[in-house]
Amino acid sequence: MNIKSIVAKINAHKKQPNLRFELKRKTERFADLLFYTLFDSETPVAPNMSVLEEAFDELVGLACWETEKPCKKVWENYVVALPEILERLNLDAEAIVNCDPASLSMEEVYMAYPGFYAIAIYRLAHELYIQGFPLVPRLMTEYAHRQTGVDINPGARIGKSFFIDHGTGVVIGETAIIHDHVKIYQGVTLGALYVAKDLQRTKRHPTIEDNVTIYANATILGGKTIVGTNSIIGGNAWVTASIPANSTVFHTPEIRIKTLPNAI
């Protein structure tokens, strides 16, 4: 087999004309620019807004290939939302400082907490998601996922003062709803009971009400599952039905300790 026939076969199997990985790279650059513009004290906001607009125009050119769905006006709406997004993110950072005894300063939270970074990119992506901008919101949250181990679908709805501690292994599904002042720890999954393509427009993931704490490696599944206000879900718990307000859910493992006889 010669090289020409190999190339021809590869080209025959490249069936996605709009699959340009340049979009992924430029989305990551856009996410970094946004983060620095909002938080870095040495990054001037005014000149960076023009840079961000140019970067966004590049994303429009790469992502908006469906001509009947114009994306040009999305930027104007997005810019208007940025101050409110920043206000919410500052509340998230304050929640971390107030809840985590290991946090020493706000600066530490912004620069060193993977949970905060994942929340920040999620909130910046969510606004594009609700405006219907294609693909880019998911690429943004996957960028944060790769860096932090926190997987938040941009379609999830998350309220104020959200706290993710440690972060690694957290999964929050597309139709999850999280109210205000919720705390979750590493390994928590807010997922679906089962997966089928015809459930795409169905609420598949749980609702978490105000002031709930979910400890490490707990799994909460199902679109009809509601965890009531002020509840505590213990580590490793498996929850597939609603929990009333002010409840505590424990997983009680069976621990057996076997003592070996002294060696002779």
Coordinates of C-alpha atoms in Angstrom, one line a residue:
M1 CA 0.0 0.0 0.0
N2 CA 1.5 3.3 -1.0
I3 CA 1.3 6.6 0.9
K4 CA -1.2 8.1 -1.6
S5 CA -3.8 5.4 -0.9
I6 CA -3.2 5.7 2.9
V7 CA -3.8 9.4 2.7
A8 CA -6.9 8.9 0.6
K9 CA -8.4 6.4 3.1
I10 CA -7.6 8.7 6.1
N11 CA -9.3 11.6 4.2
A12 CA -12.3 9.4 3.5
H13 CA -12.8 8.8 7.2
K14 CA -12.4 12.4 8.3
K15 CA -16.1 13.1 8.4
Q16 CA -16.4 16.2 10.5
P17 CA -15.8 19.3 8.4
N18 CA -16.3 21.7 11.3
L19 CA -14.0 19.8 13.7
R20 CA -11.1 22.3 14.2
F21 CA -9.0 21.8 17.2
E22 CA -7.9 25.4 16.9
L23 CA -11.2 26.2 18.5
K24 CA -10.2 24.3 21.7
R25 CA -6.8 26.1 21.9
K26 CA -8.4 29.5 21.4
T27 CA -11.2 28.8 23.9
E28 CA -8.5 28.0 26.5
R29 CA -6.7 31.3 25.8
F30 CA -10.1 33.1 26.0
A31 CA -10.8 31.5 29.4
D32 CA -7.4 32.6 30.7
L33 CA -7.8 36.1 29.5
L34 CA -11.2 36.3 31.2
F35 CA -9.8 35.0 34.5
Y36 CA -6.9 37.4 34.5
T37 CA -9.0 40.4 33.5
L38 CA -11.4 39.8 36.4
F39 CA -8.9 39.0 39.1
D40 CA -5.3 39.9 38.4
S41 CA -4.5 43.3 39.9
E42 CA -1.8 43.9 37.3
T43 CA -4.1 43.2 34.3
P44 CA -5.8 46.4 33.2
V45 CA -9.5 45.9 32.6
A46 CA -10.2 48.6 29.9
P47 CA -7.6 47.6 27.3
N48 CA -8.2 43.9 27.9
M49 CA -11.9 44.3 27.0
S50 CA -10.8 45.0 23.4
V51 CA -8.5 42.0 23.4
L52 CA -11.3 39.8 24.8
E53 CA -13.7 41.0 22.1
E54 CA -11.2 40.1 19.4
A55 CA -10.6 36.7 20.9
F56 CA -14.4 36.2 21.1
D57 CA -14.8 37.1 17.5
E58 CA -12.3 34.3 16.6
L59 CA -14.4 31.9 18.6
V60 CA -17.5 33.1 16.7
G61 CA -15.8 32.4 13.4
L62 CA -14.8 28.9 14.5
A63 CA -17.8 27.7 16.5
C64 CA -20.8 29.4 14.8
W65 CA -20.9 27.4 11.6
E66 CA -24.7 27.2 11.6
T67 CA -25.6 30.4 9.7
E68 CA -29.2 30.4 10.9
K69 CA -28.0 30.8 14.5
P70 CA -26.0 34.1 14.5
C71 CA -23.6 34.6 17.4
K72 CA -22.3 38.2 16.7
K73 CA -24.6 39.8 19.3
V74 CA -23.7 37.4 22.1
W75 CA -20.6 39.4 23.1
E76 CA -22.7 42.5 23.9
N77 CA -24.9 40.5 26.2
Y78 CA -22.0 38.7 27.7
V79 CA -20.1 41.9 28.6
V80 CA -23.1 43.3 30.4
A81 CA -23.2 40.1 32.6
L82 CA -19.6 40.1 33.6
P83 CA -19.9 42.5 36.7
E84 CA -22.6 40.3 38.2
I85 CA -20.6 37.1 37.5
L86 CA -17.6 38.7 39.3
E87 CA -19.8 39.7 42.2
R88 CA -21.0 36.1 42.5
L89 CA -17.4 34.8 42.3
N90 CA -16.3 37.1 45.1
L91 CA -19.1 35.6 47.2
D92 CA -17.8 32.1 46.4
A93 CA -14.3 33.1 47.5
E94 CA -15.6 34.6 50.7
A95 CA -17.5 31.4 51.4
I96 CA -14.3 29.4 51.1
V97 CA -12.4 31.8 53.4
N98 CA -15.2 31.7 55.9
C99 CA -15.7 27.9 55.8
D100 CA -12.2 26.4 55.4
P101 CA -9.9 26.8 58.5
A102 CA -6.9 26.1 56.2
S103 CA -7.5 29.2 54.1
L104 CA -5.2 32.0 55.2
S105 CA -6.3 34.8 52.8
M106 CA -8.5 35.7 49.9
E107 CA -5.5 35.9 47.7
E108 CA -4.7 32.2 48.5
V109 CA -8.3 31.2 47.5
Y110 CA -8.1 33.0 44.1
M111 CA -4.6 31.6 43.3
A112 CA -4.4 28.2 45.0
Y113 CA -7.8 26.7 45.3
P114 CA -8.8 24.4 42.5
G115 CA -12.4 24.4 43.6
F116 CA -12.6 28.2 43.2
Y117 CA -10.9 28.1 39.8
A118 CA -13.4 25.4 38.6
I119 CA -16.4 27.5 39.9
A120 CA -15.0 30.6 38.2
I121 CA -14.7 29.0 34.8
Y122 CA -18.1 27.4 35.2
R123 CA -19.8 30.7 36.0
L124 CA -18.1 32.3 33.0
A125 CA -19.1 29.4 30.7
H126 CA -22.7 29.2 32.1
E127 CA -23.5 32.7 30.8
L128 CA -22.5 31.7 27.3
Y129 CA -24.4 28.4 27.7
I130 CA -27.7 30.1 28.6
Q131 CA -27.3 32.4 25.6
G132 CA -27.0 29.4 23.3
F133 CA -23.4 29.9 22.2
P134 CA -22.3 26.6 20.7
L135 CA -19.5 24.3 22.1
V136 CA -17.4 27.0 23.7
P137 CA -19.0 26.7 27.2
R138 CA -18.3 23.0 27.3
L139 CA -14.7 23.5 26.1
M140 CA -14.2 26.1 28.9
T141 CA -15.4 23.8 31.7
E142 CA -13.5 20.9 30.2
Y143 CA -10.4 23.1 30.3
A144 CA -11.0 23.7 34.1
H145 CA -11.7 20.0 34.5
R146 CA -8.4 19.0 33.0
Q147 CA -6.6 21.4 35.4
T148 CA -8.5 20.8 38.6
G149 CA -10.2 17.4 38.4
V150 CA -13.6 19.2 38.9
D151 CA -16.2 18.4 36.2
I152 CA -19.0 20.9 36.2
N153 CA -21.3 20.9 33.1
P154 CA -21.9 24.5 32.0
G155 CA -25.7 23.8 32.0
A156 CA -25.8 23.3 35.8
R157 CA -27.6 26.0 37.8
I158 CA -25.6 27.0 40.9
G159 CA -26.6 29.7 43.4
K160 CA -24.6 32.1 45.6
S161 CA -21.7 31.4 47.9
F162 CA -20.8 27.9 46.5
F163 CA -17.9 26.1 48.1
I164 CA -16.0 23.1 46.7
D165 CA -13.2 21.9 49.0
H166 CA -10.2 20.0 47.6
G167 CA -12.1 19.5 44.4
T168 CA -10.6 16.4 42.8
G169 CA -13.2 14.0 41.4
V170 CA -16.3 16.3 41.8
V171 CA -18.9 15.7 39.0
I172 CA -21.9 18.0 38.6
G173 CA -24.3 17.1 35.8
E174 CA -25.9 19.4 33.2
T175 CA -29.4 19.6 34.8
A176 CA -28.3 19.8 38.5
I177 CA -29.7 22.7 40.5
I178 CA -27.7 23.9 43.5
H179 CA -29.1 26.6 45.7
D180 CA -27.3 29.1 48.0
H181 CA -24.6 28.4 50.6
V182 CA -23.9 24.8 49.6
K183 CA -20.6 23.1 50.5
I184 CA -19.3 19.9 48.8
Y185 CA -16.1 18.0 49.2
Q186 CA -13.9 15.9 46.9
G187 CA -15.3 13.0 45.0
V188 CA -19.0 14.1 45.2
T189 CA -21.2 13.2 42.2
L190 CA -24.4 14.9 41.4
G191 CA -25.5 12.5 38.6
A192 CA -28.2 10.8 36.7
L193 CA -29.9 7.5 37.7
Y194 CA -29.5 6.1 34.2
V195 CA -28.4 7.4 30.8
A196 CA -30.5 7.4 27.6
K197 CA -30.3 9.8 24.6
D198 CA -34.0 10.4 24.7
L199 CA -33.6 12.0 28.1
Q200 CA -31.5 14.9 26.7
R201 CA -34.2 17.5 27.5
T202 CA -35.2 15.9 30.8
K203 CA -34.0 16.9 34.3
R204 CA -31.7 14.0 35.1
H205 CA -29.6 15.4 38.0
P206 CA -30.6 16.3 41.6
T207 CA -31.6 19.5 43.3
I208 CA -29.6 20.6 46.3
E209 CA -31.3 23.2 48.5
D210 CA -29.9 26.0 50.7
N211 CA -27.2 25.4 53.3
V212 CA -26.5 21.7 52.4
T213 CA -23.2 20.1 53.1
I214 CA -22.1 17.0 51.1
Y215 CA -19.0 15.2 52.3
A216 CA -16.4 13.3 50.4
N217 CA -17.3 10.7 47.8
A218 CA -21.1 10.9 48.4
T219 CA -23.2 10.1 45.3
I220 CA -26.6 11.7 44.7
L221 CA -28.5 10.6 41.6
G222 CA -31.8 11.4 39.8
G223 CA -33.6 14.4 38.5
K224 CA -36.4 14.0 41.0
T225 CA -34.0 13.7 44.0
I226 CA -34.1 16.8 46.2
V227 CA -31.8 17.3 49.2
G228 CA -33.7 19.5 51.6
T229 CA -32.4 22.7 53.2
N230 CA -29.8 22.5 56.0
S231 CA -29.2 18.8 55.4
I232 CA -25.9 17.0 55.8
I233 CA -24.9 14.1 53.5
G234 CA -22.1 12.0 55.0
G235 CA -19.1 10.7 53.2
N236 CA -19.6 7.7 50.8
A237 CA -23.4 7.9 51.1
W238 CA -25.5 6.7 48.1
V239 CA -28.7 8.8 47.7
T240 CA -31.4 8.1 45.0
A241 CA -34.5 9.5 46.8
S242 CA -35.3 12.9 48.2
I243 CA -34.1 13.9 51.7
P244 CA -36.3 16.1 53.9
A245 CA -35.0 19.4 55.2
N246 CA -32.8 19.3 58.3
S247 CA -31.8 15.7 57.7
T248 CA -28.5 13.9 58.3
V249 CA -27.6 10.9 56.0
F250 CA -24.8 8.5 57.0
H251 CA -23.1 5.7 55.3
T252 CA -22.1 3.1 58.0
P253 CA -19.4 0.8 56.8
E254 CA -18.7 -2.5 58.4
I255 CA -15.1 -2.5 59.6
R256 CA -13.4 -5.7 60.7
I257 CA -9.9 -5.7 62.2
K258 CA -8.1 -9.0 62.1
T259 CA -5.2 -9.4 64.5
L260 CA -2.5 -11.7 63.3
P261 CA -0.9 -14.0 65.9
N262 CA 2.6 -13.2 67.0
A263 CA 5.2 -14.8 64.9
I264 CA 7.0 -17.7 66.6

